[in-house]
Backbone as a ProteinNet text record, in pm:
[ID]
protein_1_A
[PRIMARY]
XXXXXXXXXXXXXXXXXXXXXXXXXXXXXXXXXXXXXXXXXXXXXXXXXXXXXXXXXXXXXXXXXXXXXXXXXXXXXXXXXXXXXXXXXXXXXXXXXXXXXXXXXXXXXXXXXXXXXXXXXXXXXXXXXXXXXXXXXXXXXXXXXXXXXXXXXXXXXXXXXXXXXXXXXXXXXXXXXXXXXXXXXXXXXXXXXXXXXXXXXXXXXXX
[TERTIARY]
-761	-831.7	-789.3	-736.8	-679.3	-504.6	-444.1	-333	-348	-447.2	-452.9	-494	-529.3	-585.6	-435.7	-347.2	-223.1	-160.5	-217.1	-73.8	-116.6	-249.8	-269.8	-239.5	-145.3	-98	56.9	125.5	245.4	226.2	126.2	94.9	59.1	-19	-18.5	87	148.8	291	360	350.1	442.6	384	262.7	142.8	203.4	211.4	251.7	383.5	440.1	613.4	610.4	563.3	592	515	400.3	307.6	426.1	464.7	602.6	677.1	786.7	839.4	804.9	752.4	640.7	668.7	603.5	598.8	684.3	744.6	996.2	1008.1	962.2	1068.8	982.8	836.5	763	804.5	802	852.4	983.9	1131.9	1258.9	1262.1	1240.5	1374.2	1546.5	1470.2	1622.7	1704.7	1579.4	1703.1	1779.9	1786.3	1821.5	1918.1	1904.5	2039.7	2152.1	2110.8	2170.5	2265.1	2166.9	2251	2328.5	2335.8	2397	2492.2	2508.8	2600	2733	2676.4	2683.1	2776.9	2734.7	2780.3	2898.5	2898.7	3021.5	3128.8	3121.6	3194.4	3292.1	3186.8	3237.5	3359.5	3281.3	3380.3	3499.9	3518.7	3639.1	3769.5	3697.9	3738.7	3856.4	3758.1	3818.3	3928.9	3901.8	4001.2	4107.1	4124.6	4208.4	4282.3	4218.8	4300.8	4405.6	4329.9	4400.1	4530.8	4497.2	4560.2	4729	4668.4	4791.7	4820.8	4790.3	4863.8	4994.4	4923.1	4931.4	5111.7	5096.6	5228.7	5295.9	5232	5398.3	5443.7	5343.9	5383.4	5507.7	5533.6	5630.5	5691.2	5779.1	5823.3	5920.6	5867.6	5831.9	5949.8	5860.9	5915.9	6073.5	6106.3	6243.3	6359.7	6304.9	6383.9	6382.2	6300.2	6361.8	6444.6	6401.9	6552.3	6691.7	6686.3	6848.7	6900.8	6847.5	6873	6931.8	7049.9	7157.1	7056.4	7060.1	7040.7	6883.6	6780.3	6609	6597.6	6474	6373.8	6306	6346	6349	6158	6158.1	5963.5	5895.1	5924.3	5833.9	5791.9	5931.1	5921.4	5881.3	5928.6	5801.4	5645	5598.4	5495.7	5414.7	5465.7	5408.5	5381.9	5580.5	5541.1	5431.7	5392.5	5318.4	5144.7	5129.5	5011	4942.7	5084.9	5075.7	5017.1	5088.3	5070.9	4893.7	4886.9	4749.8	4672.5	4659.7	4560.9	4550	4676	4689.6	4588.2	4612.3	4613.8	4387.5	4313.4	4258.1	4154	4110.3	3995.2	3881.7	3918.2	3746.9	3716.3	3622.1	3456.1	3336.5	3303.1	3127.6	3086.8	3136.6	3026.8	3083.4	3215.3	3205.9	3091.7	3030.1	2979	2831.1	2793	2703.8	2679	2821.2	2895.7	2911.7	2918.4	2928.1	3060.1	3097.9	3206.9	3311.2	3276.3	3410.8	3429.8	3386.8	3380.4	3449.5	3400	3463.9	3637.4	3643.5	3772.8	3875.4	3766.4	3901.1	3903.9	3765.6	3813.9	3925.7	3884.3	3963.8	4168.6	4151.2	4347	4395.6	4288.3	4316.6	4372.2	4286.6	4265.3	4436	4435.3	4601.6	4709.3	4649.5	4772	4795.5	4683.5	4743.6	4797.6	4705.7	4833.9	4987.6	4986.6	5113.8	5218.4	5133.6	5204.7	5215.3	5163.7	5112.8	5215.2	5232.5	5397	5541.9	5510.1	5652.6	5690.2	5572.4	5590.1	5701.3	5625.3	5651.6	5845.8	5871.2	5969.7	6113.9	6000.4	6179.7	6191.5	6097.4	6165.1	6291.4	6328.9	6412.4	6601	6578.8	6657.7	6671.9	6766.6	6755.2	6817	6914.9	6977.7	6845.7	6728.6	6608.7	6488	6497.6	6400.9	6448.7	6559.9	6689.3	6666.2	6612.6	6646.9	6542	6523.5	6453.8	6379.3	6376.1	6376.9	6208.8	6259.3	6169.4	6084.2	6050.4	6045.6	5914.6	5975.2	5898.3	5737.4	5774.8	5696.1	5584.5	5644.3	5538.4	5462.4	5501.6	5403.1	5298.8	5325.3	5268.6	5158.9	5215.8	5123.7	5004.2	5073.5	4967.5	4839.1	4899.9	4717.9	4668.9	4771.2	4676.3	4623.8	4577.4	4516.7	4390	4385.9	4348.7	4192.8	4291.9	4205.2	4076.5	4177.2	4105.1	3999.8	3981.8	3897.5	3819.6	3831.6	3715.3	3625.9	3673.7	3649.8	3577.1	3630.9	3512.5	3412.4	3421.7	3301.5	3185.7	3202.8	3150.3	3068.1	3178.1	3102.5	2969.8	3004.8	2855.5	2825.5	2809.6	2707.4	2642	2693.5	2613.7	2524.5	2574.4	2577.1	2399.2	2441.8	2306.8	2202.9	2213.8	2072.5	2029.5	2123.5	2073.1	1991	2095.7	1954.1	1830.2	1821.4	1728.7	1611.6	1675.5	1544.9	1507.5	1604.2	1595.7	1457.9	1491.6	1384.3	1224.3	1247.6	1144	1015.2	896.2	785.7	705.1	762.9	667.9	832.4	907.6	1062.6	1098.4	1096.5	1146.6	1081.6	938.1	888.5	1019.6	962.4	1118.8	1178.2	1278.1	1386.4	1405.3	1282	1271.2	1267	1154.3	1118	1267.9	1342.9	1422.6	1611.6	1582.3	1709.1	1813.4	1730.6	1848.8	1832.9	1930.7	1974.2	2024.1	1996	2059.4	2205.3	2291.9	2396.1	2460.8	2567.8	2712.3	2740.7	2755.8	2835	3002	3046.9	3166.1	3065.1	3161.7	3069.4	3092.5	3071.2	3082.4	3207	3174.4	3311.9	3475.4	3477.7	3588.3	3619.9	3502.4	3536.5	3625.4	3647.1	3704.3	3840	3841.9	4008.7	4041.5	3949.8	4025.2	4034.2	3964.5	3982.3	4062.3	4176.7	4243.7	4393.6	4431.6	4549.8	4658.2	4767.7	4875.1	4949.6	4956.7	5025.6	5174.2	5151.2	5244.5	5226.9	5321	5395.1	5454.4	5460.8	5565.8	5598	5491.5	5509.6	5695.5	5739.8	5892.9	6014.5	6130.7	6160	6303.1	6328.9	6422.5	6349.6	6221.5	6131.3	6110.9
-1432.1	-1334.5	-1327.7	-1444.3	-1447.9	-1356.9	-1401.7	-1347.1	-1109.6	-1191.4	-979.8	-913.1	-979.4	-945.8	-959.3	-1029.9	-1010.1	-947.6	-881.4	-804.8	-674.3	-611	-457.3	-463.1	-525.7	-406.2	-377.2	-502.4	-442.9	-298.4	-317.3	-230.6	-58.4	-76.1	41.7	76.7	14.5	40.5	133.8	107	142.7	303.2	289.9	443.4	533.5	448.6	546.7	594.4	486.2	536.3	645.6	636.1	727.3	850.9	786.6	995.9	1082.9	978	1046.6	1104.4	1045.9	1092.6	1224	1236.4	1335.7	1446.6	1416.4	1534.5	1568.5	1493.5	1546.1	1668.5	1544.9	1664.2	1794.4	1840.3	1947.1	2022	1964.6	2082.7	2085.3	2102.9	2091.5	2035	1884.5	1812.4	1775.7	1760	1722.1	1862.4	1994.1	2089.6	2129	2046.9	2082	1985	1866.3	1797.1	1803	1847.9	1960.4	2082.7	2156.4	2253.1	2276.7	2164.4	2132.2	2092.6	2015.8	1896.3	2014.2	2086.4	2217.8	2328.2	2322.5	2437.7	2371.9	2230.8	2164.3	2133.9	2102.4	2143.9	2246.1	2352.7	2516.7	2536.1	2511.5	2469.4	2443.5	2312.7	2228.5	2337	2403.3	2460.8	2600.5	2607.4	2762.9	2685.3	2575.1	2549	2493.6	2396.1	2364.8	2517.9	2598.4	2717.7	2775.1	2811.8	2838.3	2761.2	2670.5	2504	2503.4	2541.1	2586.2	2691.2	2857.8	2979.6	2929.8	2865.2	2834.4	2763	2644.9	2556.3	2669.6	2735.1	2879	2903.7	2995.7	3044.8	3022.3	2921.1	2795.9	2812.3	2792	2759.2	2938.3	3089.7	3192.6	3213.2	3156.5	3179	3127	3010	2925.3	3005.9	3071.6	3165.9	3235.1	3352	3439.8	3477.4	3329.5	3357.4	3311.5	3314.8	3254.5	3388.9	3506.9	3647.5	3660.8	3720	3800.3	3912.4	3881.7	4007.1	4102	3979.1	4067.6	4024.1	4194.5	4208.3	4111.2	4054.9	3934.3	3934.2	4137.7	4066.3	4058.6	4091.6	4073.4	3923.1	3864.2	3735.9	3686.8	3710.9	3675.4	3669.7	3763.4	3814	3728.4	3678.2	3628.1	3438.3	3420.8	3262.3	3239.5	3359.8	3347.1	3323.2	3400.8	3408.1	3310.7	3234.6	3128.7	3013.9	3003.6	2900.3	2882.4	3017.4	3022.3	2986.6	3024.9	3008.9	2850.6	2798.5	2599.5	2562.5	2599	2548.9	2550.9	2648.1	2605.7	2492.2	2423.9	2272.9	2336.9	2286.4	2330.6	2181.2	2196.2	2043.5	2094.1	1958.6	2051.3	2172	2111.8	2176.3	2272.6	2342.6	2501.8	2570	2544.9	2603.6	2620	2581.8	2594.9	2671.7	2719.6	2763.8	2933.6	3029.6	3212.4	3207.5	3161.4	3183.7	3118.7	2978.6	2932.4	3015.8	2991.1	3017.2	3179.2	3280.4	3398.8	3392.2	3276.5	3276.8	3221.8	3158.8	3123.5	3242.5	3325.5	3413.9	3555.5	3561.5	3604	3559.5	3407.8	3407.8	3429	3418.7	3429	3524.6	3668.4	3768.6	3840.1	3815.2	3816.7	3809	3662	3605.4	3715.8	3744.3	3802.4	3928.9	4044	4078.2	4077.1	3982.5	3979.3	3921.3	3861.5	3860.2	3978.3	4061.3	4178.3	4281.7	4306.6	4362.5	4243.4	4135.1	4109	4132.6	4185.1	4187.6	4305.6	4450.5	4516.6	4599.8	4431.6	4443.2	4414	4361.6	4284.5	4392.6	4524.2	4580.8	4682.1	4599.4	4663.2	4608.8	4486.3	4352.1	4357.6	4437.4	4353.6	4210.3	4174.7	3980	3937.3	3960.8	3886.4	3929.3	4009.1	4026.1	3964.5	3961.2	3883.7	3739.6	3691.5	3548.8	3495.2	3440.7	3353.7	3282.5	3174	3147.3	3165.9	3319.7	3384.5	3501.3	3501.4	3562.5	3516.7	3316.2	3213.2	3216	3230.6	3131	3338.4	3404.9	3578.3	3572.1	3520.1	3457.9	3400.5	3238.4	3189	3186.3	3292.4	3324.6	3408.1	3510.5	3592.1	3547.8	3396.1	3325.8	3281.9	3196	3138.3	3263.5	3360.8	3458.4	3457	3475.2	3515.6	3337.7	3231.2	3156.6	3153.6	3191.2	3226.5	3259	3414.9	3491.5	3434	3348.6	3250.1	3144.7	3102.3	3014.9	3024.4	3140.4	3251.8	3332.3	3297	3379.7	3273.5	3189	3048.7	2978.8	2990.4	2975.9	3074.9	3254.2	3292.3	3289.4	3242.8	3224	3106.6	2987.1	2838	2904.4	2956.3	2948	3077.9	3114.5	3211	3217	3065.7	2990.8	2904.6	2839.2	2753.1	2790.6	2966.4	2994.9	3063.3	3112.2	3167.2	3027.5	2951	2816.5	2755.3	2791.9	2728.8	2884.5	2965.9	3082.5	3094	3006.3	3078	2904.8	3021.7	2892.1	2826	2670	2576.2	2507.9	2531.1	2472.4	2507.7	2609.4	2627.1	2581.2	2449.3	2359.7	2207.7	2263.4	2078.8	2068.2	2225.2	2287.1	2246.6	2258.8	2261.9	2121.4	2013	1874.6	1817.8	1834	1694.6	1775	1903.5	1894.1	1985.1	2050.7	2157.6	2336	2291.8	2456.7	2597.9	2688.9	2784	2767.8	2781.1	2794.8	2944	2899.1	3053.7	3117.4	3226.3	3300.5	3371	3480.7	3503	3671.3	3687.6	3812.1	3943.8	4050.3	4175.3	4243.1	4227.5	4281.7	4221.4	4109.6	4066.4	4012.2	3972.7	3974.4	4093.3	4209.2	4363.2	4242.4	4183.5	4200	4004.6	3972.4	3820.6	3865.2	3930.1	3928.3	4030.9	4097.2	4161.6	4127.6	4081.9	3974	4081.1	3984.1	4051.6	4114.6	4235.5	4298.9	4276	4245.3	4194.9	4281.8	4315.5	4435.3	4383.7	4396.9	4336.3	4416.5	4541.3	4711.3	4737.8	4728.7	4762.8	4739.6	4787.9	4790.7	4617.5	4523.5	4480.3	4315.7	4344.6	4246.2	4096.8
3100.1	3202.2	3385.3	3389.1	3520.5	3520.3	3440.8	3397.9	3405.9	3306.3	3281.4	3447.1	3519.6	3696.9	3765.3	3730.7	3792.4	3775.4	3634.2	3587.4	3674.9	3667.3	3711.7	3858.3	3964.6	4016.4	3973	3946.7	3823.2	3759.8	3694.8	3588.8	3644.4	3829.6	3848.5	3991.7	3973.2	4021.1	3958.9	3808.7	3733.6	3675.8	3658.3	3657.3	3814.5	3822.4	4001.6	4034.4	3936.6	3986.7	3817	3728.7	3587.5	3675.8	3730.9	3781.3	3891.8	3949.1	4048.2	4029.6	3863.4	3839.9	3702	3724.5	3613.2	3718.9	3843.2	3993.6	4059.3	4031.2	4039.6	3971.9	3814.5	3746.8	3698.3	3747	3723.9	3888.8	3953.4	4101.7	4098.7	3987.1	4004.8	4029	4089.5	4117.7	4038.9	3892.4	3796.3	3841.5	3823.9	3817.2	3909.7	4077	4158.6	4138.9	4072.8	4081.9	3992.3	3856.6	3754	3822.3	3920.3	3953.7	4060.3	4149.6	4217.5	4167	4079.7	4064.8	3942.2	3904	3877.8	3927.1	4030.7	4141.5	4219.8	4233.1	4343.2	4172.6	4080.8	3993.3	3978.5	3935.7	3977.2	4069.4	4207.3	4307.8	4335.3	4253.4	4143.2	4149.5	4051.6	3979.2	4038.1	4076.4	4180.9	4288.6	4394.6	4436	4367.4	4208.8	4136.8	4105.4	4130.2	4001	4152.4	4224.4	4407	4429.1	4440.3	4474.5	4303.3	4202.1	4082.3	4162.2	4208.9	4250.9	4361.3	4430	4555.8	4513.6	4449.3	4392.6	4334	4267.8	4141.9	4294.4	4393	4515.9	4553.3	4590.7	4641.1	4542.6	4428.7	4328.1	4354.3	4356.5	4294.6	4446.8	4561.6	4667.8	4697.5	4653.2	4620.6	4556.7	4431.1	4344.9	4385.6	4469	4543.9	4680.5	4695.1	4840.1	4794.1	4648.8	4608.3	4545	4545.5	4566.9	4655.5	4681.8	4774.9	4820.4	4958.6	5055.1	5015.1	4952.6	4911.3	5061.2	5021.5	5137.6	5226.6	5353.9	5365.8	5453.6	5450.6	5514.9	5435.3	5287.3	5224.4	5181.7	5117.8	5160	5236	5385.5	5480	5471.5	5443.7	5447.1	5309.7	5219.3	5123.8	5155.2	5283.7	5269.6	5409.5	5480.4	5573	5537.8	5400.7	5373.8	5287.6	5278	5145.8	5279.5	5354.7	5461.1	5512.2	5539.9	5567.3	5456	5351.7	5236.2	5209.5	5243	5218.8	5326.5	5497.9	5583.4	5577.6	5560.3	5525.5	5454.2	5499.5	5438.5	5404.6	5287.6	5195.9	5170.4	5226.4	5175.9	5126.6	5059.9	5015.8	5140	5246.7	5362.7	5356.3	5291	5331.7	5260.9	5133.6	5049.2	5097.1	5250.7	5329.9	5443.5	5475.2	5556.4	5557.8	5570.3	5552.9	5576.3	5750.6	5809.2	5720.7	5675.5	5638.8	5483.4	5481.8	5240.8	5293.9	5410.8	5425.4	5497	5524.6	5568	5469.8	5410	5266.4	5194.7	5112.4	5074.7	5143.2	5233.4	5310.9	5258.1	5302.8	5326.2	5215	5038.4	4956.7	4882.9	4981.1	4876	4986.9	5086.3	5212.5	5076.8	5063.6	4929.9	4831.7	4725.2	4633.1	4659.3	4830.2	4824.1	4850.5	4883.8	4959.4	4754.5	4745.1	4592.1	4508.2	4534.7	4451	4525.3	4690.1	4741.3	4681.2	4686.5	4624	4485.6	4353.8	4213.1	4206.5	4337.6	4324.3	4393.6	4508.8	4550.7	4461.2	4377.9	4274.6	4167.5	4138.9	4060.2	4116.5	4207.7	4305.9	4251.3	4210.2	4204.4	4083.9	3952.4	3814.6	3813.4	3920.3	3853.4	3853.4	4005.9	4012.5	3865.5	3822.4	3690.1	3571	3550.9	3470.7	3447.2	3578.5	3590.3	3545.3	3474.8	3327.2	3416.4	3472.5	3539.7	3619.1	3695.9	3778	3676.9	3591.8	3443.7	3413.5	3352	3373	3430.6	3573.3	3658.2	3628.2	3652.9	3650.2	3550.2	3438.4	3321.8	3346.7	3384	3428.8	3532.1	3629.7	3740.5	3678.3	3555.6	3550.7	3476.2	3402.6	3352.2	3430	3545	3655	3700.5	3766.2	3790.3	3729.6	3560.5	3459.3	3491.3	3532.4	3567.3	3619.3	3752.5	3892.3	3882	3790.7	3763.5	3663.3	3558.9	3538.8	3569.2	3635.1	3734.3	3864.2	3922.3	4011.7	3939.9	3857.8	3758.6	3753.7	3690.2	3669.4	3785.2	3883.7	4019.6	4098	4045.6	4109.1	4059.8	3878.3	3779.4	3852.9	3847.2	3919.1	4005.2	4089.9	4250.1	4218.8	4184.7	4139.9	4100.6	3990.3	3905.2	4053.5	4083.8	4232.8	4284	4364.9	4422.1	4423	4270.5	4232	4220.1	4170.1	4183.7	4322	4412.6	4531.9	4619.2	4567.9	4583.6	4542.8	4398.8	4345.1	4389.8	4339.5	4359.5	4292.8	4244.9	4392.9	4399	4317.8	4331	4450.8	4553.5	4659.1	4763.7	4770.5	4836.8	4853.7	4696.7	4613	4736.3	4727.1	4820.5	4943.4	5006.9	5132.3	5224	5089.2	5134.5	5071.8	5019.2	4989.4	5056.6	5166.4	5211.8	5143.6	5047.9	4902.2	4972.1	5062.3	5113.9	5007.5	5060	4926.1	5012.2	4852.4	4911.8	4897.7	4922.4	5020.5	4881.3	4823.8	4728.7	4792.8	4708.8	4750.5	4739.5	4879.2	4931.6	4863.8	4847.1	4778.2	4861.5	4979.4	5046.3	5011.3	4982.2	4989.8	4823.8	4741.3	4611.2	4535.9	4570.3	4546.4	4581.9	4663.9	4733.3	4641.5	4616.1	4559.2	4445.1	4360.2	4225.8	4212.3	4273.1	4226.9	4229.2	4077.5	4040.5	4102.3	4138	4164.6	4015.5	4048.9	3967.8	3902.2	3712.8	3658.2	3525.3	3568.8	3387.6	3328.1	3178	3134.9	3016.3	3015.2	2964.3	2958.7	3103	3086.7	3022.3	3013.1	2911.7	3050.6	2986.7	3075.8	3176.4	3191.5	3298.5	3196.5
[MASK]
+++++++++++++++++++++++++++++++++++++++++++++++++++++++++++++++++++++++++++++++++++++++++++++++++++++++++++++++++++++++++++++++++++++++++++++++++++++++++++++++++++++++++++++++++++++++++++++++++++++++++++++++

C-alpha cells in the first residue's frame, strides 16, 4: 500500500504530461512544427536554385568575355545584376521581413531581365552561338530556370498552408502563444518578373 501511494505523484505527472501532449496536438502545435519545417526546407531549395543560376551566370559571363567586340553594356548589366543578387544576405529572418523578401525578389528579377537581354544580343554573334561551351551553359540555364519555378511554387504552397493554419481558429491562438507569426510570401507585383525565365530559344537552326 505504501509503495502504491508513492507511485501516485509519478502517475499524476505522467497523466498531466499526456493531457498536455493531447492538448497541444489538438490545438495545432504539431502542425506548426511540421509546416514551419516544410516552409524552411522549401525556402532553402529556392535559394539553392538561385545560387545555382548565379554560378552558371558567372560561367556564361566568362565565356562571353572571350568573344571579340561583344556589346559591353549588355554584359556589364548582367555582371551588375548578378553582383546585386548575390549581395543580399538570405537568412531565416528574411522570411519574416516583407521588405527584405521584396528586395531579394527584385534583385532576382533584375538578373532575369539582364539574362534575357544577353540571350537576345548573343543572336548577333554567330561564333558565340556556335561555341559548344556556351551552348551547354544555355541548356543548363534553361533547366535551372525550370527548377527555380518548381522550387518557388513549392515554397508558395508551403507558406499558404502555414498561413492558413496561423489565421484559423483555434490554431491562431496557439500561434500567438508560441510566437508563430504569419510568413511572408512572394508578392504579386514581383512574381511576374522573377517567374519570367531568360529567353532560350533552341528552335532556330544553328543555335
